[in-house]
Amino acid sequence: MEQLLNNPEIGKDLGNKNNLELAGLKKVYFDNKRYRIVYEVKEKEILIHIIAVGKRDNMKVYKQAHARVEKHNKG
C-alpha cells in the first residue's frame, strides 16, 4: 500500500478482462502475485479509490471490481 500511495501510477492498466469492462482501472499484485488490488486514480483529487482486493482465482477479484463499478455507475 505504501508503494501505491507514493506512486499511484505503479499499477498496470486494466481494460477488458474476460469480457469484464475495467477500463480506467489499474491493478497491482502482492503476496507473490496471490492477491491483486484493483483501483482507480482520480487525477485532480489526488485520490486512490480501491475497488477490490483479492485473489485472481476464477477471475474473482476482477468480477468483484466489475460489479462494484457497475453498481456505482448506476447509482
PDB file of N, CA, C and O in Angstrom:
ATOM      1  N   MET A   1       0.825  -1.199   0.000  1.00  0.00           N
ATOM      2  CA  MET A   1       0.000   0.000   0.000  1.00  0.00           C
ATOM      3  C   MET A   1       0.862   1.254   0.000  1.00  0.00           C
ATOM      4  O   MET A   1       0.497   2.221  -0.638  1.00  0.00           O
ATOM      5  N   GLU A   2       1.975   1.209   0.724  1.00  0.00           N
ATOM      6  CA  GLU A   2       2.838   2.387   0.783  1.00  0.00           C
ATOM      7  C   GLU A   2       3.367   2.743  -0.596  1.00  0.00           C
ATOM      8  O   GLU A   2       3.377   3.911  -0.980  1.00  0.00           O
ATOM      9  N   GLN A   3       3.788   1.731  -1.359  1.00  0.00           N
ATOM     10  CA  GLN A   3       4.269   1.989  -2.719  1.00  0.00           C
ATOM     11  C   GLN A   3       3.162   2.583  -3.579  1.00  0.00           C
ATOM     12  O   GLN A   3       3.393   3.488  -4.367  1.00  0.00           O
ATOM     13  N   LEU A   4       1.966   2.093  -3.413  1.00  0.00           N
ATOM     14  CA  LEU A   4       0.822   2.594  -4.172  1.00  0.00           C
ATOM     15  C   LEU A   4       0.524   4.045  -3.822  1.00  0.00           C
ATOM     16  O   LEU A   4       0.259   4.866  -4.692  1.00  0.00           O
ATOM     17  N   LEU A   5       0.588   4.371  -2.541  1.00  0.00           N
ATOM     18  CA  LEU A   5       0.341   5.749  -2.120  1.00  0.00           C
ATOM     19  C   LEU A   5       1.413   6.705  -2.633  1.00  0.00           C
ATOM     20  O   LEU A   5       1.120   7.835  -2.999  1.00  0.00           O
ATOM     21  N   ASN A   6       2.662   6.230  -2.661  1.00  0.00           N
ATOM     22  CA  ASN A   6       3.760   7.069  -3.135  1.00  0.00           C
ATOM     23  C   ASN A   6       3.786   7.216  -4.650  1.00  0.00           C
ATOM     24  O   ASN A   6       4.276   8.217  -5.163  1.00  0.00           O
ATOM     25  N   ASN A   7       3.284   6.210  -5.353  1.00  0.00           N
ATOM     26  CA  ASN A   7       3.304   6.244  -6.813  1.00  0.00           C
ATOM     27  C   ASN A   7       2.056   5.538  -7.345  1.00  0.00           C
ATOM     28  O   ASN A   7       2.110   4.364  -7.707  1.00  0.00           O
ATOM     29  N   PRO A   8       0.928   6.235  -7.426  1.00  0.00           N
ATOM     30  CA  PRO A   8      -0.317   5.605  -7.858  1.00  0.00           C
ATOM     31  C   PRO A   8      -0.289   5.048  -9.278  1.00  0.00           C
ATOM     32  O   PRO A   8      -1.080   4.192  -9.627  1.00  0.00           O
ATOM     33  N   GLU A   9       0.650   5.515 -10.081  1.00  0.00           N
ATOM     34  CA  GLU A   9       0.730   5.041 -11.468  1.00  0.00           C
ATOM     35  C   GLU A   9       1.511   3.741 -11.593  1.00  0.00           C
ATOM     36  O   GLU A   9       1.729   3.254 -12.695  1.00  0.00           O
ATOM     37  N   ILE A  10       1.931   3.162 -10.472  1.00  0.00           N
ATOM     38  CA  ILE A  10       2.740   1.942 -10.487  1.00  0.00           C
ATOM     39  C   ILE A  10       1.986   0.749 -11.079  1.00  0.00           C
ATOM     40  O   ILE A  10       2.577  -0.142 -11.659  1.00  0.00           O
ATOM     41  N   GLY A  11       0.671   0.732 -10.950  1.00  0.00           N
ATOM     42  CA  GLY A  11      -0.123  -0.408 -11.408  1.00  0.00           C
ATOM     43  C   GLY A  11      -0.243  -0.494 -12.910  1.00  0.00           C
ATOM     44  O   GLY A  11      -0.015   0.472 -13.637  1.00  0.00           O
ATOM     45  N   LYS A  12      -0.609  -1.683 -13.364  1.00  0.00           N
ATOM     46  CA  LYS A  12      -0.832  -1.918 -14.791  1.00  0.00           C
ATOM     47  C   LYS A  12      -2.272  -1.587 -15.128  1.00  0.00           C
ATOM     48  O   LYS A  12      -3.196  -1.889 -14.370  1.00  0.00           O
ATOM     49  N   ASP A  13      -2.465  -0.977 -16.303  1.00  0.00           N
ATOM     50  CA  ASP A  13      -3.813  -0.630 -16.755  1.00  0.00           C
ATOM     51  C   ASP A  13      -4.613  -1.889 -17.051  1.00  0.00           C
ATOM     52  O   ASP A  13      -4.099  -2.844 -17.634  1.00  0.00           O
ATOM     53  N   LEU A  14      -5.864  -1.875 -16.634  1.00  0.00           N
ATOM     54  CA  LEU A  14      -6.792  -2.948 -16.987  1.00  0.00           C
ATOM     55  C   LEU A  14      -7.653  -2.442 -18.129  1.00  0.00           C
ATOM     56  O   LEU A  14      -7.889  -1.264 -18.273  1.00  0.00           O
ATOM     57  N   GLY A  15      -8.115  -3.320 -18.901  1.00  0.00           N
ATOM     58  CA  GLY A  15      -9.037  -2.970 -19.979  1.00  0.00           C
ATOM     59  C   GLY A  15     -10.208  -3.917 -19.883  1.00  0.00           C
ATOM     60  O   GLY A  15     -10.990  -3.857 -18.962  1.00  0.00           O
ATOM     61  N   ASN A  16     -10.252  -4.836 -20.820  1.00  0.00           N
ATOM     62  CA  ASN A  16     -11.283  -5.847 -20.827  1.00  0.00           C
ATOM     63  C   ASN A  16     -10.659  -7.153 -20.353  1.00  0.00           C
ATOM     64  O   ASN A  16      -9.749  -7.659 -20.961  1.00  0.00           O
ATOM     65  N   LYS A  17     -11.123  -7.684 -19.237  1.00  0.00           N
ATOM     66  CA  LYS A  17     -10.629  -8.948 -18.687  1.00  0.00           C
ATOM     67  C   LYS A  17     -11.755  -9.962 -18.777  1.00  0.00           C
ATOM     68  O   LYS A  17     -12.731  -9.866 -18.045  1.00  0.00           O
ATOM     69  N   ASN A  18     -11.627 -10.904 -19.705  1.00  0.00           N
ATOM     70  CA  ASN A  18     -12.649 -11.946 -19.867  1.00  0.00           C
ATOM     71  C   ASN A  18     -14.060 -11.358 -19.955  1.00  0.00           C
ATOM     72  O   ASN A  18     -14.964 -11.770 -19.234  1.00  0.00           O
ATOM     73  N   ASN A  19     -14.222 -10.377 -20.808  1.00  0.00           N
ATOM     74  CA  ASN A  19     -15.499  -9.695 -21.043  1.00  0.00           C
ATOM     75  C   ASN A  19     -15.990  -8.869 -19.856  1.00  0.00           C
ATOM     76  O   ASN A  19     -17.174  -8.569 -19.756  1.00  0.00           O
ATOM     77  N   LEU A  20     -15.097  -8.507 -18.953  1.00  0.00           N
ATOM     78  CA  LEU A  20     -15.424  -7.583 -17.868  1.00  0.00           C
ATOM     79  C   LEU A  20     -14.769  -6.255 -18.213  1.00  0.00           C
ATOM     80  O   LEU A  20     -13.547  -6.164 -18.290  1.00  0.00           O
ATOM     81  N   GLU A  21     -15.548  -5.238 -18.451  1.00  0.00           N
ATOM     82  CA  GLU A  21     -15.012  -3.934 -18.827  1.00  0.00           C
ATOM     83  C   GLU A  21     -14.458  -3.239 -17.592  1.00  0.00           C
ATOM     84  O   GLU A  21     -15.202  -2.865 -16.695  1.00  0.00           O
ATOM     85  N   LEU A  22     -13.144  -3.090 -17.554  1.00  0.00           N
ATOM     86  CA  LEU A  22     -12.460  -2.486 -16.414  1.00  0.00           C
ATOM     87  C   LEU A  22     -11.570  -1.320 -16.856  1.00  0.00           C
ATOM     88  O   LEU A  22     -10.580  -1.004 -16.200  1.00  0.00           O
ATOM     89  N   ALA A  23     -11.928  -0.688 -17.958  1.00  0.00           N
ATOM     90  CA  ALA A  23     -11.158   0.447 -18.465  1.00  0.00           C
ATOM     91  C   ALA A  23     -11.101   1.551 -17.423  1.00  0.00           C
ATOM     92  O   ALA A  23     -12.078   1.824 -16.732  1.00  0.00           O
ATOM     93  N   GLY A  24      -9.937   2.151 -17.281  1.00  0.00           N
ATOM     94  CA  GLY A  24      -9.754   3.229 -16.328  1.00  0.00           C
ATOM     95  C   GLY A  24      -9.281   2.738 -14.965  1.00  0.00           C
ATOM     96  O   GLY A  24      -8.963   3.543 -14.101  1.00  0.00           O
ATOM     97  N   LEU A  25      -9.261   1.412 -14.775  1.00  0.00           N
ATOM     98  CA  LEU A  25      -8.798   0.846 -13.515  1.00  0.00           C
ATOM     99  C   LEU A  25      -7.391   0.299 -13.684  1.00  0.00           C
ATOM    100  O   LEU A  25      -6.943   0.032 -14.791  1.00  0.00           O
ATOM    101  N   LYS A  26      -6.684   0.155 -12.576  1.00  0.00           N
ATOM    102  CA  LYS A  26      -5.333  -0.384 -12.561  1.00  0.00           C
ATOM    103  C   LYS A  26      -5.266  -1.534 -11.572  1.00  0.00           C
ATOM    104  O   LYS A  26      -6.141  -1.687 -10.731  1.00  0.00           O
ATOM    105  N   LYS A  27      -4.196  -2.354 -11.691  1.00  0.00           N
ATOM    106  CA  LYS A  27      -4.002  -3.446 -10.748  1.00  0.00           C
ATOM    107  C   LYS A  27      -2.550  -3.478 -10.293  1.00  0.00           C
ATOM    108  O   LYS A  27      -1.638  -3.111 -11.023  1.00  0.00           O
ATOM    109  N   VAL A  28      -2.364  -3.895  -9.061  1.00  0.00           N
ATOM    110  CA  VAL A  28      -1.037  -4.197  -8.523  1.00  0.00           C
ATOM    111  C   VAL A  28      -1.166  -5.530  -7.796  1.00  0.00           C
ATOM    112  O   VAL A  28      -2.241  -5.906  -7.326  1.00  0.00           O
ATOM    113  N   TYR A  29      -0.046  -6.249  -7.747  1.00  0.00           N
ATOM    114  CA  TYR A  29      -0.007  -7.541  -7.087  1.00  0.00           C
ATOM    115  C   TYR A  29       0.673  -7.425  -5.732  1.00  0.00           C
ATOM    116  O   TYR A  29       1.485  -6.543  -5.522  1.00  0.00           O
ATOM    117  N   PHE A  30       0.355  -8.370  -4.836  1.00  0.00           N
ATOM    118  CA  PHE A  30       1.128  -8.513  -3.611  1.00  0.00           C
ATOM    119  C   PHE A  30       1.036  -9.962  -3.143  1.00  0.00           C
ATOM    120  O   PHE A  30       0.265 -10.754  -3.702  1.00  0.00           O
ATOM    121  N   ASP A  31       1.830 -10.309  -2.176  1.00  0.00           N
ATOM    122  CA  ASP A  31       1.928 -11.672  -1.650  1.00  0.00           C
ATOM    123  C   ASP A  31       2.235 -12.662  -2.763  1.00  0.00           C
ATOM    124  O   ASP A  31       1.497 -13.616  -3.003  1.00  0.00           O
ATOM    125  N   ASN A  32       3.375 -12.408  -3.452  1.00  0.00           N
ATOM    126  CA  ASN A  32       3.829 -13.265  -4.560  1.00  0.00           C
ATOM    127  C   ASN A  32       2.757 -13.467  -5.630  1.00  0.00           C
ATOM    128  O   ASN A  32       2.536 -14.574  -6.114  1.00  0.00           O
ATOM    129  N   LYS A  33       2.082 -12.403  -5.983  1.00  0.00           N
ATOM    130  CA  LYS A  33       1.038 -12.377  -7.016  1.00  0.00           C
ATOM    131  C   LYS A  33      -0.187 -13.211  -6.660  1.00  0.00           C
ATOM    132  O   LYS A  33      -0.991 -13.533  -7.514  1.00  0.00           O
ATOM    133  N   ARG A  34      -0.371 -13.546  -5.387  1.00  0.00           N
ATOM    134  CA  ARG A  34      -1.569 -14.287  -4.971  1.00  0.00           C
ATOM    135  C   ARG A  34      -2.777 -13.364  -4.884  1.00  0.00           C
ATOM    136  O   ARG A  34      -3.912 -13.806  -5.051  1.00  0.00           O
ATOM    137  N   TYR A  35      -2.545 -12.104  -4.580  1.00  0.00           N
ATOM    138  CA  TYR A  35      -3.632 -11.144  -4.429  1.00  0.00           C
ATOM    139  C   TYR A  35      -3.406  -9.953  -5.341  1.00  0.00           C
ATOM    140  O   TYR A  35      -2.274  -9.620  -5.670  1.00  0.00           O
ATOM    141  N   ARG A  36      -4.488  -9.315  -5.718  1.00  0.00           N
ATOM    142  CA  ARG A  36      -4.442  -8.106  -6.530  1.00  0.00           C
ATOM    143  C   ARG A  36      -5.224  -7.009  -5.829  1.00  0.00           C
ATOM    144  O   ARG A  36      -6.207  -7.276  -5.154  1.00  0.00           O
ATOM    145  N   ILE A  37      -4.788  -5.785  -6.062  1.00  0.00           N
ATOM    146  CA  ILE A  37      -5.565  -4.615  -5.670  1.00  0.00           C
ATOM    147  C   ILE A  37      -6.007  -3.979  -6.976  1.00  0.00           C
ATOM    148  O   ILE A  37      -5.184  -3.672  -7.835  1.00  0.00           O
ATOM    149  N   VAL A  38      -7.285  -3.820  -7.141  1.00  0.00           N
ATOM    150  CA  VAL A  38      -7.847  -3.148  -8.309  1.00  0.00           C
ATOM    151  C   VAL A  38      -8.260  -1.769  -7.835  1.00  0.00           C
ATOM    152  O   VAL A  38      -8.991  -1.632  -6.860  1.00  0.00           O
ATOM    153  N   TYR A  39      -7.770  -0.741  -8.521  1.00  0.00           N
ATOM    154  CA  TYR A  39      -8.013   0.609  -8.040  1.00  0.00           C
ATOM    155  C   TYR A  39      -8.136   1.588  -9.189  1.00  0.00           C
ATOM    156  O   TYR A  39      -7.870   1.275 -10.341  1.00  0.00           O
ATOM    157  N   GLU A  40      -8.562   2.794  -8.825  1.00  0.00           N
ATOM    158  CA  GLU A  40      -8.759   3.875  -9.778  1.00  0.00           C
ATOM    159  C   GLU A  40      -8.037   5.104  -9.234  1.00  0.00           C
ATOM    160  O   GLU A  40      -8.074   5.372  -8.040  1.00  0.00           O
ATOM    161  N   VAL A  41      -7.394   5.833 -10.113  1.00  0.00           N
ATOM    162  CA  VAL A  41      -6.698   7.057  -9.722  1.00  0.00           C
ATOM    163  C   VAL A  41      -7.521   8.241 -10.215  1.00  0.00           C
ATOM    164  O   VAL A  41      -7.832   8.335 -11.397  1.00  0.00           O
ATOM    165  N   LYS A  42      -7.881   9.111  -9.306  1.00  0.00           N
ATOM    166  CA  LYS A  42      -8.590  10.343  -9.653  1.00  0.00           C
ATOM    167  C   LYS A  42      -7.557  11.462  -9.666  1.00  0.00           C
ATOM    168  O   LYS A  42      -7.153  11.956  -8.617  1.00  0.00           O
ATOM    169  N   GLU A  43      -7.107  11.829 -10.836  1.00  0.00           N
ATOM    170  CA  GLU A  43      -6.004  12.776 -11.018  1.00  0.00           C
ATOM    171  C   GLU A  43      -6.181  14.105 -10.280  1.00  0.00           C
ATOM    172  O   GLU A  43      -5.323  14.523  -9.542  1.00  0.00           O
ATOM    173  N   LYS A  44      -7.291  14.746 -10.490  1.00  0.00           N
ATOM    174  CA  LYS A  44      -7.473  16.094  -9.954  1.00  0.00           C
ATOM    175  C   LYS A  44      -7.660  16.101  -8.439  1.00  0.00           C
ATOM    176  O   LYS A  44      -7.370  17.082  -7.785  1.00  0.00           O
ATOM    177  N   GLU A  45      -8.148  15.007  -7.893  1.00  0.00           N
ATOM    178  CA  GLU A  45      -8.418  14.956  -6.468  1.00  0.00           C
ATOM    179  C   GLU A  45      -7.275  14.350  -5.668  1.00  0.00           C
ATOM    180  O   GLU A  45      -7.294  14.370  -4.454  1.00  0.00           O
ATOM    181  N   ILE A  46      -6.297  13.761  -6.358  1.00  0.00           N
ATOM    182  CA  ILE A  46      -5.229  13.008  -5.723  1.00  0.00           C
ATOM    183  C   ILE A  46      -5.847  12.007  -4.745  1.00  0.00           C
ATOM    184  O   ILE A  46      -5.583  11.978  -3.560  1.00  0.00           O
ATOM    185  N   LEU A  47      -6.722  11.196  -5.288  1.00  0.00           N
ATOM    186  CA  LEU A  47      -7.467  10.212  -4.522  1.00  0.00           C
ATOM    187  C   LEU A  47      -7.305   8.857  -5.188  1.00  0.00           C
ATOM    188  O   LEU A  47      -7.473   8.731  -6.396  1.00  0.00           O
ATOM    189  N   ILE A  48      -6.959   7.855  -4.408  1.00  0.00           N
ATOM    190  CA  ILE A  48      -6.892   6.499  -4.924  1.00  0.00           C
ATOM    191  C   ILE A  48      -8.095   5.756  -4.370  1.00  0.00           C
ATOM    192  O   ILE A  48      -8.257   5.635  -3.159  1.00  0.00           O
ATOM    193  N   HIS A  49      -8.927   5.300  -5.248  1.00  0.00           N
ATOM    194  CA  HIS A  49     -10.151   4.604  -4.866  1.00  0.00           C
ATOM    195  C   HIS A  49      -9.932   3.112  -5.092  1.00  0.00           C
ATOM    196  O   HIS A  49      -9.907   2.657  -6.231  1.00  0.00           O
ATOM    197  N   ILE A  50      -9.753   2.356  -4.026  1.00  0.00           N
ATOM    198  CA  ILE A  50      -9.539   0.915  -4.148  1.00  0.00           C
ATOM    199  C   ILE A  50     -10.899   0.269  -4.384  1.00  0.00           C
ATOM    200  O   ILE A  50     -11.823   0.422  -3.597  1.00  0.00           O
ATOM    201  N   ILE A  51     -10.990  -0.458  -5.471  1.00  0.00           N
ATOM    202  CA  ILE A  51     -12.238  -1.072  -5.893  1.00  0.00           C
ATOM    203  C   ILE A  51     -12.385  -2.473  -5.304  1.00  0.00           C
ATOM    204  O   ILE A  51     -13.448  -2.853  -4.834  1.00  0.00           O
ATOM    205  N   ALA A  52     -11.309  -3.253  -5.340  1.00  0.00           N
ATOM    206  CA  ALA A  52     -11.375  -4.628  -4.841  1.00  0.00           C
ATOM    207  C   ALA A  52      -9.979  -5.115  -4.503  1.00  0.00           C
ATOM    208  O   ALA A  52      -8.997  -4.689  -5.105  1.00  0.00           O
ATOM    209  N   VAL A  53      -9.910  -6.029  -3.555  1.00  0.00           N
ATOM    210  CA  VAL A  53      -8.665  -6.689  -3.174  1.00  0.00           C
ATOM    211  C   VAL A  53      -8.978  -8.166  -3.038  1.00  0.00           C
ATOM    212  O   VAL A  53      -9.950  -8.534  -2.367  1.00  0.00           O
ATOM    213  N   GLY A  54      -8.224  -9.007  -3.698  1.00  0.00           N
ATOM    214  CA  GLY A  54      -8.477 -10.433  -3.563  1.00  0.00           C
ATOM    215  C   GLY A  54      -7.666 -11.258  -4.522  1.00  0.00           C
ATOM    216  O   GLY A  54      -6.819 -10.753  -5.246  1.00  0.00           O
ATOM    217  N   LYS A  55      -7.944 -12.556  -4.530  1.00  0.00           N
ATOM    218  CA  LYS A  55      -7.245 -13.493  -5.394  1.00  0.00           C
ATOM    219  C   LYS A  55      -7.843 -13.470  -6.789  1.00  0.00           C
ATOM    220  O   LYS A  55      -9.001 -13.105  -6.985  1.00  0.00           O
ATOM    221  N   ARG A  56      -7.030 -13.898  -7.752  1.00  0.00           N
ATOM    222  CA  ARG A  56      -7.492 -13.949  -9.122  1.00  0.00           C
ATOM    223  C   ARG A  56      -8.253 -15.232  -9.421  1.00  0.00           C
ATOM    224  O   ARG A  56      -8.891 -15.358 -10.468  1.00  0.00           O
ATOM    225  N   ASP A  57      -8.232 -16.203  -8.523  1.00  0.00           N
ATOM    226  CA  ASP A  57      -8.892 -17.493  -8.761  1.00  0.00           C
ATOM    227  C   ASP A  57     -10.257 -17.289  -9.401  1.00  0.00           C
ATOM    228  O   ASP A  57     -11.111 -16.576  -8.869  1.00  0.00           O
ATOM    229  N   ASN A  58     -10.433 -17.923 -10.567  1.00  0.00           N
ATOM    230  CA  ASN A  58     -11.697 -17.824 -11.319  1.00  0.00           C
ATOM    231  C   ASN A  58     -12.094 -16.379 -11.601  1.00  0.00           C
ATOM    232  O   ASN A  58     -13.279 -16.064 -11.666  1.00  0.00           O
ATOM    233  N   MET A  59     -11.099 -15.494 -11.707  1.00  0.00           N
ATOM    234  CA  MET A  59     -11.338 -14.087 -12.020  1.00  0.00           C
ATOM    235  C   MET A  59     -12.148 -13.385 -10.932  1.00  0.00           C
ATOM    236  O   MET A  59     -12.760 -12.344 -11.156  1.00  0.00           O
ATOM    237  N   LYS A  60     -12.151 -13.932  -9.726  1.00  0.00           N
ATOM    238  CA  LYS A  60     -12.995 -13.424  -8.639  1.00  0.00           C
ATOM    239  C   LYS A  60     -12.786 -11.933  -8.360  1.00  0.00           C
ATOM    240  O   LYS A  60     -13.742 -11.174  -8.276  1.00  0.00           O
ATOM    241  N   VAL A  61     -11.525 -11.501  -8.220  1.00  0.00           N
ATOM    242  CA  VAL A  61     -11.278 -10.096  -7.883  1.00  0.00           C
ATOM    243  C   VAL A  61     -11.732  -9.168  -9.006  1.00  0.00           C
ATOM    244  O   VAL A  61     -12.253  -8.093  -8.760  1.00  0.00           O
ATOM    245  N   TYR A  62     -11.575  -9.616 -10.265  1.00  0.00           N
ATOM    246  CA  TYR A  62     -11.989  -8.780 -11.385  1.00  0.00           C
ATOM    247  C   TYR A  62     -13.518  -8.737 -11.504  1.00  0.00           C
ATOM    248  O   TYR A  62     -14.093  -7.692 -11.820  1.00  0.00           O
ATOM    249  N   LYS A  63     -14.174  -9.842 -11.243  1.00  0.00           N
ATOM    250  CA  LYS A  63     -15.637  -9.860 -11.259  1.00  0.00           C
ATOM    251  C   LYS A  63     -16.198  -8.962 -10.157  1.00  0.00           C
ATOM    252  O   LYS A  63     -17.164  -8.229 -10.371  1.00  0.00           O
ATOM    253  N   GLN A  64     -15.558  -9.018  -9.003  1.00  0.00           N
ATOM    254  CA  GLN A  64     -15.990  -8.175  -7.886  1.00  0.00           C
ATOM    255  C   GLN A  64     -15.801  -6.692  -8.234  1.00  0.00           C
ATOM    256  O   GLN A  64     -16.682  -5.873  -7.992  1.00  0.00           O
ATOM    257  N   ALA A  65     -14.655  -6.360  -8.833  1.00  0.00           N
ATOM    258  CA  ALA A  65     -14.395  -4.972  -9.224  1.00  0.00           C
ATOM    259  C   ALA A  65     -15.415  -4.516 -10.261  1.00  0.00           C
ATOM    260  O   ALA A  65     -15.960  -3.409 -10.159  1.00  0.00           O
ATOM    261  N   HIS A  66     -15.695  -5.351 -11.237  1.00  0.00           N
ATOM    262  CA  HIS A  66     -16.653  -5.010 -12.291  1.00  0.00           C
ATOM    263  C   HIS A  66     -18.035  -4.765 -11.696  1.00  0.00           C
ATOM    264  O   HIS A  66     -18.703  -3.777 -12.023  1.00  0.00           O
ATOM    265  N   ALA A  67     -18.481  -5.651 -10.801  1.00  0.00           N
ATOM    266  CA  ALA A  67     -19.803  -5.498 -10.177  1.00  0.00           C
ATOM    267  C   ALA A  67     -19.880  -4.209  -9.375  1.00  0.00           C
ATOM    268  O   ALA A  67     -20.892  -3.494  -9.421  1.00  0.00           O
ATOM    269  N   ARG A  68     -18.836  -3.883  -8.662  1.00  0.00           N
ATOM    270  CA  ARG A  68     -18.851  -2.657  -7.854  1.00  0.00           C
ATOM    271  C   ARG A  68     -18.854  -1.411  -8.713  1.00  0.00           C
ATOM    272  O   ARG A  68     -19.545  -0.444  -8.412  1.00  0.00           O
ATOM    273  N   VAL A  69     -18.095  -1.420  -9.807  1.00  0.00           N
ATOM    274  CA  VAL A  69     -18.072  -0.269 -10.710  1.00  0.00           C
ATOM    275  C   VAL A  69     -19.435  -0.110 -11.371  1.00  0.00           C
ATOM    276  O   VAL A  69     -19.953   1.006 -11.461  1.00  0.00           O
ATOM    277  N   GLU A  70     -20.009  -1.222 -11.823  1.00  0.00           N
ATOM    278  CA  GLU A  70     -21.338  -1.168 -12.446  1.00  0.00           C
ATOM    279  C   GLU A  70     -22.377  -0.615 -11.470  1.00  0.00           C
ATOM    280  O   GLU A  70     -23.190   0.227 -11.837  1.00  0.00           O
ATOM    281  N   LYS A  71     -22.358  -1.087 -10.240  1.00  0.00           N
ATOM    282  CA  LYS A  71     -23.307  -0.629  -9.237  1.00  0.00           C
ATOM    283  C   LYS A  71     -23.125   0.864  -8.966  1.00  0.00           C
ATOM    284  O   LYS A  71     -24.097   1.613  -8.882  1.00  0.00           O
ATOM    285  N   HIS A  72     -21.887   1.299  -8.874  1.00  0.00           N
ATOM    286  CA  HIS A  72     -21.596   2.713  -8.621  1.00  0.00           C
ATOM    287  C   HIS A  72     -22.072   3.586  -9.785  1.00  0.00           C
ATOM    288  O   HIS A  72     -22.632   4.656  -9.580  1.00  0.00           O
ATOM    289  N   ASN A  73     -21.829   3.126 -11.003  1.00  0.00           N
ATOM    290  CA  ASN A  73     -22.221   3.897 -12.188  1.00  0.00           C
ATOM    291  C   ASN A  73     -23.733   4.004 -12.343  1.00  0.00           C
ATOM    292  O   ASN A  73     -24.233   4.981 -12.880  1.00  0.00           O
ATOM    293  N   LYS A  74     -24.461   3.003 -11.878  1.00  0.00           N
ATOM    294  CA  LYS A  74     -25.933   3.026 -11.976  1.00  0.00           C
ATOM    295  C   LYS A  74     -26.551   3.862 -10.873  1.00  0.00           C
ATOM    296  O   LYS A  74     -27.630   4.399 -11.044  1.00  0.00           O
ATOM    297  N   GLY A  75     -25.837   3.937  -9.728  1.00  0.00           N
ATOM    298  CA  GLY A  75     -26.391   4.623  -8.566  1.00  0.00           C
ATOM    299  C   GLY A  75     -26.273   6.071  -8.664  1.00  0.00           C
ATOM    300  O   GLY A  75     -26.961   6.933  -8.360  1.00  0.00           O
TER     301      GLY A  75
END
